[in-house]
Coordinates of C-alpha atoms in Angstrom, one line a residue:
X1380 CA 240.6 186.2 89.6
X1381 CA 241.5 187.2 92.9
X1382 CA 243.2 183.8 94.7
X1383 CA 242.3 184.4 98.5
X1384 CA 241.2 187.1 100.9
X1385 CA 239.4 186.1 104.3
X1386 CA 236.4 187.7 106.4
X1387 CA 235.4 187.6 109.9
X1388 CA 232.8 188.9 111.5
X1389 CA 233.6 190.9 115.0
X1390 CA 231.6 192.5 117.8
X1391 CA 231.3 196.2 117.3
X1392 CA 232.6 196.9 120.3
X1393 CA 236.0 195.4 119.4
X1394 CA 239.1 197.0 118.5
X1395 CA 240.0 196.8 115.5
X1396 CA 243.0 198.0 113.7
X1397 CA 244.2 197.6 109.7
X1398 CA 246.3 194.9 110.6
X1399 CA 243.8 193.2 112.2
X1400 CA 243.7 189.8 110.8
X1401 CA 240.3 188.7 109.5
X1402 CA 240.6 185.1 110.9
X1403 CA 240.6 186.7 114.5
X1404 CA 236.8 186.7 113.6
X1405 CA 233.8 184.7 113.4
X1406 CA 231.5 183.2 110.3
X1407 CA 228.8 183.5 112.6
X1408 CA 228.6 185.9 115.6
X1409 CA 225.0 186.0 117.6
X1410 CA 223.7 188.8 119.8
X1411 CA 220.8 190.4 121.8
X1412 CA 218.5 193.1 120.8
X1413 CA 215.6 195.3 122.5
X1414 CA 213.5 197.2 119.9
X1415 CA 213.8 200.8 118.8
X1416 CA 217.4 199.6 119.2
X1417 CA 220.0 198.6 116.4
X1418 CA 221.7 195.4 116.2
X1419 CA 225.3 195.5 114.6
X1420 CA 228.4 194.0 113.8
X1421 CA 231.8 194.8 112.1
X1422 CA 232.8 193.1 109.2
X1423 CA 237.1 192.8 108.7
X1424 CA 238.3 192.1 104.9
X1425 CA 241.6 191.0 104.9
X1426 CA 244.5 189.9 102.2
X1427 CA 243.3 192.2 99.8
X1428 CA 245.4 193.8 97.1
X1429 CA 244.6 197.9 96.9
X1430 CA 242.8 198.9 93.8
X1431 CA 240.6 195.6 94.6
X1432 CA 236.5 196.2 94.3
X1433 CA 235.0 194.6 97.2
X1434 CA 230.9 194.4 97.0
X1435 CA 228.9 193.4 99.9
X1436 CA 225.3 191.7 99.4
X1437 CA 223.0 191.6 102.7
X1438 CA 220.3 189.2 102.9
X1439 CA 218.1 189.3 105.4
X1440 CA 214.7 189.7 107.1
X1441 CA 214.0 193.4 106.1
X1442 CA 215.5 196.7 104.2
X1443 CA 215.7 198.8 107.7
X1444 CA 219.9 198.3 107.6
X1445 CA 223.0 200.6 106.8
X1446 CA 226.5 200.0 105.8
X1447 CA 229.4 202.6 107.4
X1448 CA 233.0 202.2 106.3
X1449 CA 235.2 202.1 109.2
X1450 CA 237.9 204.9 108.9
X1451 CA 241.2 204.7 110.8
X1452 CA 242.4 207.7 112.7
X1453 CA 245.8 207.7 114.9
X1454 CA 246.6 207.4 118.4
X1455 CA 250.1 208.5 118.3
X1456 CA 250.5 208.4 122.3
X1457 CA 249.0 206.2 125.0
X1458 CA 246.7 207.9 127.5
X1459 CA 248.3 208.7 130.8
X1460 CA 248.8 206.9 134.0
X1461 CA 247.7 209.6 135.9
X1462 CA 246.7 212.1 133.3
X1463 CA 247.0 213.2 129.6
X1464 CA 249.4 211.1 128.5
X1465 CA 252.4 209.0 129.2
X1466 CA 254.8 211.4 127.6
X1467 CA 253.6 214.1 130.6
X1468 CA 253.1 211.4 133.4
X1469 CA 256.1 209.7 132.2
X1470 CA 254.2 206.4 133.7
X1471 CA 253.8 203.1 132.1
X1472 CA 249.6 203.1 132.2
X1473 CA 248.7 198.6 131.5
X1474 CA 245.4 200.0 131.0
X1475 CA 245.3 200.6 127.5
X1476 CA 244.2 198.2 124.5
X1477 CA 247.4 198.9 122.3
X1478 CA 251.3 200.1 122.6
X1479 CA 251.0 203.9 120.5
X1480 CA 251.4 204.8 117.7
X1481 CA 249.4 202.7 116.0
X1482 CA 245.8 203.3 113.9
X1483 CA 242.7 202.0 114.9
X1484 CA 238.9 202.0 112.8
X1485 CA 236.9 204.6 114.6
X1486 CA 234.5 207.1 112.4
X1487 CA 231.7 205.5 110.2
X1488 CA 231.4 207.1 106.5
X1489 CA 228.0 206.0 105.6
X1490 CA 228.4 203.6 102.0
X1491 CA 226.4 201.8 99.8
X1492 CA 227.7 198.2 98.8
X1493 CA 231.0 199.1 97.2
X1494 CA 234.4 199.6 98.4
X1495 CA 237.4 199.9 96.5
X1496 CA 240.8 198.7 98.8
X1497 CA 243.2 201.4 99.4
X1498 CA 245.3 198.8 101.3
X1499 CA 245.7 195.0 102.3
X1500 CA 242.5 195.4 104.4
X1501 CA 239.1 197.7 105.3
X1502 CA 236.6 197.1 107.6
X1503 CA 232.7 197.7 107.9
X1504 CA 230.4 198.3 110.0
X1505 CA 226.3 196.6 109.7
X1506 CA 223.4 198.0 111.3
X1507 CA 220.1 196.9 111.2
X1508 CA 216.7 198.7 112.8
X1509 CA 215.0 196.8 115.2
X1510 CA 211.7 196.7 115.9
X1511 CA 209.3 193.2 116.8
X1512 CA 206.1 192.6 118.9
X1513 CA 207.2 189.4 119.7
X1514 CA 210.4 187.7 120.3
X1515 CA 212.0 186.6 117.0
X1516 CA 215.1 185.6 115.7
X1517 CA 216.3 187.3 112.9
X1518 CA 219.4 185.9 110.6
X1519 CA 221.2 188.2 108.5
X1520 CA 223.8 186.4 105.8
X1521 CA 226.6 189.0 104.5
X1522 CA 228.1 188.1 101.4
X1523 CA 231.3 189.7 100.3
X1524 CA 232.2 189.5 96.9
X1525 CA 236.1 190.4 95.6
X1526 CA 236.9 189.4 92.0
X1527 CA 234.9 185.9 91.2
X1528 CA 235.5 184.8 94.9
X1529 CA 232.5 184.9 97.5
X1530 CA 233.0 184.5 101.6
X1531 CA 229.7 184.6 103.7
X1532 CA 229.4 185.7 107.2
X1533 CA 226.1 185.6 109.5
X1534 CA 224.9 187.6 112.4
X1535 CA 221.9 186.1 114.2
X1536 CA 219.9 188.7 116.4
X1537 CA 217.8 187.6 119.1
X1538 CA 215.3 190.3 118.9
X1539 CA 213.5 190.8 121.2
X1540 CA 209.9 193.2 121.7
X1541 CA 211.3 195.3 125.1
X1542 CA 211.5 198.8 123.6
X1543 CA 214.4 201.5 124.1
X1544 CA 212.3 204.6 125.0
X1545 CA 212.9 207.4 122.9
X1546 CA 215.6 209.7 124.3
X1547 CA 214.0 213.2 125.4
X1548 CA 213.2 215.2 128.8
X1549 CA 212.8 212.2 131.1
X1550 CA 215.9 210.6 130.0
X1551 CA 219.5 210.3 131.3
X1552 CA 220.9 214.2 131.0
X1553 CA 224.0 213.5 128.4
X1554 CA 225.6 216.1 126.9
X1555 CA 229.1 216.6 124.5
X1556 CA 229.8 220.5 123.8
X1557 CA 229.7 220.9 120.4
X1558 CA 231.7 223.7 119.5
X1559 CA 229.5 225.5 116.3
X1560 CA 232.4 227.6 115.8
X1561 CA 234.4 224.7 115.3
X1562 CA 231.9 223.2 112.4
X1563 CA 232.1 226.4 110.3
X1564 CA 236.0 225.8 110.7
X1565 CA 235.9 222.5 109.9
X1566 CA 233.2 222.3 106.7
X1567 CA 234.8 225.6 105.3
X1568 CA 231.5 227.9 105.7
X1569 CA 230.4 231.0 107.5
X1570 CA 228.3 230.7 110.5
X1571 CA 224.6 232.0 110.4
X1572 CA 224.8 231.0 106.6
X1573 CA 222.4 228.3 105.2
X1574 CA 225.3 226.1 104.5
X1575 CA 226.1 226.3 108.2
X1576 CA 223.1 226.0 109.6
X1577 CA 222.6 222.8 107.8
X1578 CA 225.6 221.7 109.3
X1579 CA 224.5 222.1 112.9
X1580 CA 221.4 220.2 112.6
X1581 CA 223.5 217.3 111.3
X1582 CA 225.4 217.4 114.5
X1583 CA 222.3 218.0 116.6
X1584 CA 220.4 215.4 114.8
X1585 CA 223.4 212.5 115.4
X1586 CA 224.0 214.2 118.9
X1587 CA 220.1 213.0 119.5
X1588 CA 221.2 209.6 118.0
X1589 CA 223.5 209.2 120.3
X1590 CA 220.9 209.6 123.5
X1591 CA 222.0 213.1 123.9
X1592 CA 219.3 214.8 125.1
X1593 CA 221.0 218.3 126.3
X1594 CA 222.2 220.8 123.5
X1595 CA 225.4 222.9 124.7
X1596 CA 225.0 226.3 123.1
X1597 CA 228.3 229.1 123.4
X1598 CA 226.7 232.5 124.2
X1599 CA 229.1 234.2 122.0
X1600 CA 226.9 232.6 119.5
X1601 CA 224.3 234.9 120.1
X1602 CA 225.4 238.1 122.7
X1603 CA 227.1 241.0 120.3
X1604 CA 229.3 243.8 121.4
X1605 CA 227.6 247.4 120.7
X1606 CA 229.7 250.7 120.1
X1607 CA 229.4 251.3 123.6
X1608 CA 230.7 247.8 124.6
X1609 CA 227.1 246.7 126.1
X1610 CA 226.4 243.3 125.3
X1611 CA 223.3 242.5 123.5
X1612 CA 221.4 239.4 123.4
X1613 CA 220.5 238.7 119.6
X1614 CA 217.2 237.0 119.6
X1615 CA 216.8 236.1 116.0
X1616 CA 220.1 234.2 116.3
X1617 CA 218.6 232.2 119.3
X1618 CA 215.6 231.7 118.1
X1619 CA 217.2 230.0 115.2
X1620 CA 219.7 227.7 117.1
X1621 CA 216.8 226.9 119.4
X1622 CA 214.8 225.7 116.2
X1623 CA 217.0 223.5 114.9
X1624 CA 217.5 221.8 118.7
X1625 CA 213.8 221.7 118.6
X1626 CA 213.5 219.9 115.0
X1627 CA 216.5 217.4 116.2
X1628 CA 214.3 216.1 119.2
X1629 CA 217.0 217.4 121.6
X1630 CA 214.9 218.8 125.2
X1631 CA 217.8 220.4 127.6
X1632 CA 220.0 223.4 126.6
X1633 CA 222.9 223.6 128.6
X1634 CA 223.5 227.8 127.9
X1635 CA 228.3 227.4 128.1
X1636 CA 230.3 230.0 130.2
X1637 CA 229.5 233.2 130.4
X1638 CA 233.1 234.3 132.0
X1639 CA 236.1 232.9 132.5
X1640 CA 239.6 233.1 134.4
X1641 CA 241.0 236.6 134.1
X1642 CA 243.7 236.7 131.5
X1643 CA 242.8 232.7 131.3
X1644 CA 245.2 232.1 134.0
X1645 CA 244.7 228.7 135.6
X1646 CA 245.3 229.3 138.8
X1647 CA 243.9 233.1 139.0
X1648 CA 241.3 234.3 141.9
X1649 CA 239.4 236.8 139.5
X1650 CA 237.3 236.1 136.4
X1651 CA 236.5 238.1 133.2
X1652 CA 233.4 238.3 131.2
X1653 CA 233.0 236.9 128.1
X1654 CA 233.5 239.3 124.3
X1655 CA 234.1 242.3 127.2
X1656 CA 236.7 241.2 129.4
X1657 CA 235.7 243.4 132.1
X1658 CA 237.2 241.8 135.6
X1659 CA 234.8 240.4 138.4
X1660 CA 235.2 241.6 140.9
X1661 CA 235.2 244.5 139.0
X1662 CA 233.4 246.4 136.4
X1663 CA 232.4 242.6 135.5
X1664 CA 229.7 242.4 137.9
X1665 CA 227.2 244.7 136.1
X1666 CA 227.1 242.9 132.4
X1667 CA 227.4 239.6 134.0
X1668 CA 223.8 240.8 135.4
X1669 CA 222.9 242.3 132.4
X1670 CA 223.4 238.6 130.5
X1671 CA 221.4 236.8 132.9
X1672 CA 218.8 239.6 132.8
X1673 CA 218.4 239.2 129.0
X1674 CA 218.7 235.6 129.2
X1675 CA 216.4 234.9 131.8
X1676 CA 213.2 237.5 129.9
X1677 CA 213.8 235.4 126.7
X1678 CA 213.6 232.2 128.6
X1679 CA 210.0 233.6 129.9
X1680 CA 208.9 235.2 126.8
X1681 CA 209.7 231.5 124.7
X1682 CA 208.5 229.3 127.9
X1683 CA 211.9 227.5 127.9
X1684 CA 212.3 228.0 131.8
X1685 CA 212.1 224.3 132.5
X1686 CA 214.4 223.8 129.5
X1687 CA 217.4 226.1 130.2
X1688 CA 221.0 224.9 132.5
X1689 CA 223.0 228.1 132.9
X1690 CA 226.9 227.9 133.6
X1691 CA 228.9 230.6 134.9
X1692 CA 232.8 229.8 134.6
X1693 CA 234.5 225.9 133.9
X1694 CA 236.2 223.7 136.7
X1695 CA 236.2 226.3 139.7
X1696 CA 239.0 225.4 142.4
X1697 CA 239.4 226.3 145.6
X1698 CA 241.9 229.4 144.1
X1699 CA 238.4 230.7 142.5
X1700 CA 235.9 230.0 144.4
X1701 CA 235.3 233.2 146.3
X1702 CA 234.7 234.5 142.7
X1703 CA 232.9 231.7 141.6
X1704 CA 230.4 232.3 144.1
X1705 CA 230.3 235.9 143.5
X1706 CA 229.2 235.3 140.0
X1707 CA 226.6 232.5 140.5
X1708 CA 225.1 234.5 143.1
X1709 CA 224.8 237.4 140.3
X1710 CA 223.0 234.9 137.5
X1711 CA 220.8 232.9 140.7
X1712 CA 219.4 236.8 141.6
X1713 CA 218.5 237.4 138.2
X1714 CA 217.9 234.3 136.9
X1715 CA 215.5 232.7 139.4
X1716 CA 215.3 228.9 139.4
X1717 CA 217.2 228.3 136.8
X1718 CA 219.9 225.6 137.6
X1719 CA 223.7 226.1 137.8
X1720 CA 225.4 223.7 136.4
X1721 CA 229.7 223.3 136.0
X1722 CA 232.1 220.8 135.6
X1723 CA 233.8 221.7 139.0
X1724 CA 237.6 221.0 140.7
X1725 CA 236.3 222.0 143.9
X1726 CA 233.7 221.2 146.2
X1727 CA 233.2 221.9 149.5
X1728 CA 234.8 225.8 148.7
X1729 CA 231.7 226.6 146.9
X1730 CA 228.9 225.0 148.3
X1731 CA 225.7 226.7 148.1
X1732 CA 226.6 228.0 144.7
X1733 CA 226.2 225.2 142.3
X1734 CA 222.3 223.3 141.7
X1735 CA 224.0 221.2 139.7
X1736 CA 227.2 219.4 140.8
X1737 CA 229.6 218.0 137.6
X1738 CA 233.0 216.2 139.6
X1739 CA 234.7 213.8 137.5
X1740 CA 233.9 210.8 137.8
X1741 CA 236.9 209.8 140.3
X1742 CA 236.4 212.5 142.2
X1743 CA 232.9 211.6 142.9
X1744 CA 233.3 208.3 143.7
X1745 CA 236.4 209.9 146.3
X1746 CA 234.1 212.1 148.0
X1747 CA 230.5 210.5 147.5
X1748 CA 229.2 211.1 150.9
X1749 CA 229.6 214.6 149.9
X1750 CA 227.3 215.0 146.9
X1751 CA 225.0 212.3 148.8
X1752 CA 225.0 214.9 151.2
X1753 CA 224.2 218.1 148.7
X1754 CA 221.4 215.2 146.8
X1755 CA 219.7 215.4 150.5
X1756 CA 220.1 219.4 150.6
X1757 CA 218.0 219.5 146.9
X1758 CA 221.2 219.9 144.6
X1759 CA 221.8 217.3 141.8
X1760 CA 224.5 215.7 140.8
X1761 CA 226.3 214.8 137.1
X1762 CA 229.6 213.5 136.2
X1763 CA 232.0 214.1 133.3
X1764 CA 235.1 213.0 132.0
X1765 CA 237.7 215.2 130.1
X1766 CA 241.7 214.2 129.8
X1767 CA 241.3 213.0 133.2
X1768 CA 240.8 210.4 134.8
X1769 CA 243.1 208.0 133.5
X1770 CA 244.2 204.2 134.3
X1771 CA 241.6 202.0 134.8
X1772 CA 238.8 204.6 134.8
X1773 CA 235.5 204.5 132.7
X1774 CA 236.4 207.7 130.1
X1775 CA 236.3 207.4 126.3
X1776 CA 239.9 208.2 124.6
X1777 CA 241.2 206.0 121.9
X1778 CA 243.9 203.4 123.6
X1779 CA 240.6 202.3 125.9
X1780 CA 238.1 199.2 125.1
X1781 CA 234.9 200.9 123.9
X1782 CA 232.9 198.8 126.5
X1783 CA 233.8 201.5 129.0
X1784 CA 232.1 203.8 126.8
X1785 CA 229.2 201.3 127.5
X1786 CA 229.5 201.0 130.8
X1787 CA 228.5 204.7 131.7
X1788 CA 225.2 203.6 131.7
X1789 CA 225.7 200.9 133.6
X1790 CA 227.3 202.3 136.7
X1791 CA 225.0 205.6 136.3
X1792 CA 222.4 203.2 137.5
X1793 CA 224.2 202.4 140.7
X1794 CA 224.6 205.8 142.2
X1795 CA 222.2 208.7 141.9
X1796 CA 223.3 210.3 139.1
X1797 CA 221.5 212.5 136.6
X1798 CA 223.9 212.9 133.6
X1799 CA 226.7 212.6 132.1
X1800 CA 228.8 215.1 130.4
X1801 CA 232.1 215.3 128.2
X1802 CA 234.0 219.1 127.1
X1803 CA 234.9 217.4 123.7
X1804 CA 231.9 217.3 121.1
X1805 CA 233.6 218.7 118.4
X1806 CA 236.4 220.5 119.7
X1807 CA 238.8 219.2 116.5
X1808 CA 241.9 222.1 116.4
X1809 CA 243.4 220.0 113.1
X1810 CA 242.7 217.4 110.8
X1811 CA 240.9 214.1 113.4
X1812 CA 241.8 211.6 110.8
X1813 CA 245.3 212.9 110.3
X1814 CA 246.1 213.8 114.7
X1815 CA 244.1 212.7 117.8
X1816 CA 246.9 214.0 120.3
X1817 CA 246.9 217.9 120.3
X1818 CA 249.3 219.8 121.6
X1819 CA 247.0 223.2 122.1
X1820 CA 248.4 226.4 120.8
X1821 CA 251.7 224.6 119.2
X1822 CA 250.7 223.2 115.9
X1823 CA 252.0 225.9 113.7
X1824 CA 253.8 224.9 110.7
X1825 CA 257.2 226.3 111.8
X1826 CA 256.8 225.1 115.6
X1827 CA 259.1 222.3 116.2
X1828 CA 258.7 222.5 120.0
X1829 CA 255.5 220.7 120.7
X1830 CA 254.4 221.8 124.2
X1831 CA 253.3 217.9 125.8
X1832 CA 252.4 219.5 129.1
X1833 CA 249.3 220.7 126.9
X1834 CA 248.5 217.7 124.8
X1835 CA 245.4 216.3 125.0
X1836 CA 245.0 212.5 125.1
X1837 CA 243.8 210.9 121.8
X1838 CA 240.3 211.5 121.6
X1839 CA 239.6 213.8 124.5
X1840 CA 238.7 216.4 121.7
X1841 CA 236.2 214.9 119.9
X1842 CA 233.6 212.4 119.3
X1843 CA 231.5 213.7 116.4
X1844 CA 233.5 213.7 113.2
X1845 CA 233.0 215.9 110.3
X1846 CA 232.6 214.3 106.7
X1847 CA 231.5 216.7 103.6
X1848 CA 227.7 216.1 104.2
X1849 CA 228.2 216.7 108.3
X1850 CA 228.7 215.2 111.2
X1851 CA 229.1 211.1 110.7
X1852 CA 229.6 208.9 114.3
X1853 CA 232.2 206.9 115.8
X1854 CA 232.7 203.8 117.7
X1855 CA 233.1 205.7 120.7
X1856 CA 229.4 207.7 120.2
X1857 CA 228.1 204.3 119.3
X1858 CA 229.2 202.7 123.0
X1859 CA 227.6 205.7 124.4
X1860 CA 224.2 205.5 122.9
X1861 CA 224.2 201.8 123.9
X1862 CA 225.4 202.5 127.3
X1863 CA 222.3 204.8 128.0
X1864 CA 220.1 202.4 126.0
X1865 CA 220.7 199.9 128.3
X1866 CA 220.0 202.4 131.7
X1867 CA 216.7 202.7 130.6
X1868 CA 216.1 198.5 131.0
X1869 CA 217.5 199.0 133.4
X1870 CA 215.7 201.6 135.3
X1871 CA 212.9 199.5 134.2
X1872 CA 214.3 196.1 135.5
X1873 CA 214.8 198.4 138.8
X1874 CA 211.0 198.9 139.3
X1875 CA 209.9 195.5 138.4
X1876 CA 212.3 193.4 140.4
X1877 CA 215.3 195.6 142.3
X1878 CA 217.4 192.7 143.9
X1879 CA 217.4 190.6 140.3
X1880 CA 218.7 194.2 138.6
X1881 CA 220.8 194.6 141.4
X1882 CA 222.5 191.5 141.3
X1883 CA 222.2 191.8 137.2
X1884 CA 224.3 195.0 136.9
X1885 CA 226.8 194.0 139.3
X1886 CA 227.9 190.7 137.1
X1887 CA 229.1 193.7 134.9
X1888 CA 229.8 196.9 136.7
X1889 CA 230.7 198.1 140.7
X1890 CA 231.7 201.7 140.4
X1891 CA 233.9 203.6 137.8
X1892 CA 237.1 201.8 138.2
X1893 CA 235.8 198.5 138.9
X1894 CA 234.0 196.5 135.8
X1895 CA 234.5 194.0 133.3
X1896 CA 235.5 194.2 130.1
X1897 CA 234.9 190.9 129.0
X1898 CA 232.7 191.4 125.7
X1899 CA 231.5 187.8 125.5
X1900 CA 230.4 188.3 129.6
X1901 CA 228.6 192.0 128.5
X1902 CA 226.2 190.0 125.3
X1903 CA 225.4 187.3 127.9
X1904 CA 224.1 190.0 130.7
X1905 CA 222.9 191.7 127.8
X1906 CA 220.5 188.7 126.8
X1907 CA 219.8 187.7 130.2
X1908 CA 218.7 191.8 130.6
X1909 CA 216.0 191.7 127.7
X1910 CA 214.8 187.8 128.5
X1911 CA 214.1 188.8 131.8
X1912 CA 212.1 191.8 131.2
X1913 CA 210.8 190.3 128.0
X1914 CA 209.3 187.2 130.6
X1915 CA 208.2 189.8 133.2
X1916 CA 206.6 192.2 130.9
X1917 CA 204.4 188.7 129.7
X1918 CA 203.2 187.8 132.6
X1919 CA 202.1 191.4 133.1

């Protein structure tokens, strides 16, 4: 007979970590819920001894739940001050939930109602479907079971009948590059073959999930290299990636980079085409033309027009931007009306180019009259996060609260803003559960220099994570999907009474440095979000 363990019961938007004592949590936690939404909690199980089988029973008002072990991954350095991390910035950065190294429960393995301890404690995550027509209160009792000894603990979920719309072309644009190279590399298969394929609808099926509305798609996929170096646009291959984006519900395809930075040189004035390499200005200028030609007669011969977001080349500066321009002017002429769109360093150096503005989200906030400005002009504007920014900026790496991850949607709803994107999908160059800070291009086996003026925060790279059956989600995609659930009550809390949303959103969020992260404050706005529209939406 096992003598004593404990449970808690946590918000899912903790931290927690496999020392996380269970008594930190509740018996009974309550929250809010809006339909076509999911209600969840985490569940810690603590003073275990490994080799212990620990069963969990769920009682409750309906089937429409799932059970996800919680599996820890590393954060082996804090996040940077400034940027990347503190061993580049050599800055003490307050903003972080833990002191590195130290593990913390991030991916969710889908499971049954069995668990066998590999250590003194494991954690899982609950989530239920909801769906009402009315306001109802729904109790859900969790019983835990470890030898002969039963603990109970009871989330409450005040559901309520305001529905989530479904994520598609009129939502928030979202997007996370999923590298498909990167899947084959990571499940062991080949790409184009069935096993593949069946991989990347996992990812675009959880990407869609998540509120990602906006598949990223690398043209190398699908352009091949002839004998006589032309580049050839393979339709079959597209047809095929387009397919499964179709059957995954995702609307946007965001076509990557179709040329670089010659020799990949940071700082270098000239780019290259992709596969080729051929320099622009150059012999470049021809096959770039030649891509967007192809591109832009499949895009009429499928009707996907309204669909496609072209890039040219990734985070111009000023350095590049004569060439920048060069090429976007190339793919605009043969590609008419079909948006630009880049995650771009500069701004004012290539104006005119871009449809489609990307700036960080500190550098938008920094120069926001600007991209008012170009909003005014017809141009749009998203924002994305990478390694940067740091401190007490909303971005998504490891060491940070996962409200921030939340909060995107928030704030997106105090500035005109169209979407949201981040380079790291699945961008995973070793093992996630085993390293979360990468040194690029140094992991070899006989390297014992690690490069840190290359490493990449803890999570930067990645946000999908791969498990033998495909892609399984995080806590960090998790905060996201909530996030951009809640910017659509918002947006309708916006129409139906501005100054109450206004003053609503700002109990929680003023820009992208300045928010709360007070998770008892965020389930209180939450509720007072879906009673207010639930009240409005009677009376109507």
């Amino acid at each position: 007979m096992k003598p004593h363990f404990n449970v808690g019961i946590f918000d899912e938007l903790d931290a927690l970590y496999p020392d996380t004592n269970a008594h930190l949590g509740k018996e009974i936690y309550q929250i809010s819920s809006a339909s076509n939404s999911f209600a969840s909690a985490h569940l810690m199980v603590s003073d275990l001894t490994p080799g212990d089988c620990v069963t969990f029973e769920i009682i409750g008002p309906h089937g429409n739940y799932k059970l996800f072990e919680l599996v820890p991954v590393p954060v082996e350095h804090n996040t940077g001050l400034t940027t990347r991390t503190e061993c580049i910035d050599h800055m003490y950065n307050p903003y972080t939930i833990r002191r590195a190294p130290f593990m913390i429960y991030e991916a969710l393995r889908p499971m049954r109602n069995i668990l066998q301890a590999t250590g003194t404690s494991l954690a899982v995550a609950f989530r239920s479907l909801v769906n009402v027509s009315k306001y109802t209160q729904q109790k859900w009792d969790i019983l835990i079971t470890v030898g002969t000894l039963t603990r109970k603990v009871t989330l409450i979920v005040d559901a309520f009948p305001v529905c989530v719309p479904p994520c598609g072309k009129d939502s928030h644009k979202y997007v996370n590059w999923i590298n498909l190279d990167n899947v084959a590399e990571l499940h062991y298969c080949t790409p184009w073959s069935d096993r593949w394929l069946a991989h990347v609808k996992s990812y675009f099926k959880l990407a869609h999930y998540g509120r990602q509305n906006t598949a990223w798609l690398q043209p190398t996929l699908f352009f091949e290299q002839t004998k006589d170096h032309t580049l050839v646009l393979n339709e079959k291959k597209l047809d095929k990636l387009i397919q499964i984006i179709d059957e995954c519900g995702l609307y946007y395809i965001q076509c990557a980079t179709v040329a670089g930075r010659k020799d990949g040189d940071w700082m270098a004035s000239e780019a290259e085409v992709m596969i080729t390499g051929e320099p622009i200005p150059g012999s470049g200028e021809s096959t770039l033309a030649s891509i967007g030609e192809q591109l832009y007669t499949y895009l009429v011969k499928h009707n996907l027009e309204e669909r496609w977001i072209q890039s040219f080349f990734d985070e111009p500066l000023d350095v590049s931007s004569t060439v920048y321009k060069q090429g976007v002017s190339i793919l605009k002429s043969v590609m008419p009306n079909i948006p630009i769109v880049d995650a771009n360093k500069t701004s004012r150096a290539i104006e005119g180019s871009l449809t489609i503005w990307c700036p960080n989200v500190a550098d938008y906030e920094h120069d926001l009259d600007f991209y008012n400005h170009r909003i005014s002009e017809g141009d749009r504007v998203w924002v994305y996060t990478c390694l940067e920014p740091t401190g007490p900026y909303l971005n998504r790496l490891l060491d940070m609260e996962r409200i921030r991850t939340v909060l995107f949607g928030w704030v997106a709803s105090l500035y005109d803003v169209d979407g949201f994107l981040h380079w790291g999908g699945s961008y995973f160059k070793v093992n996630p559960y085993e390293q979360s800070c990468v040194c690029m291009n140094t992991e070899e086996y006989t390297n014992y220099h690690s490069d840190y003026a290359s490493q990449l925060p803890a999570g930067d790279c990645g946000i999908f994570y791969p498990h033998f059956s495909g892609a399984i989600s995080c806590t960090r995609l998790e905060g996201h999907r909530i996030g951009f659930e809640d910017l659509e009550l918002i947006q309708l809390l916006k129409k139906m009474n501005p100054a109450l949303c206004d003053q609503l959103v700002h109990t929680l969020a003023r820009g992208y440095k300045d928010y709360e992260t007070d998770l008892a404050l965020y389930r209180q706005t939450k509720h007072t979000l879906l009673s207010t529209l639930n009240a409005l939406q009677t009376i109507d």
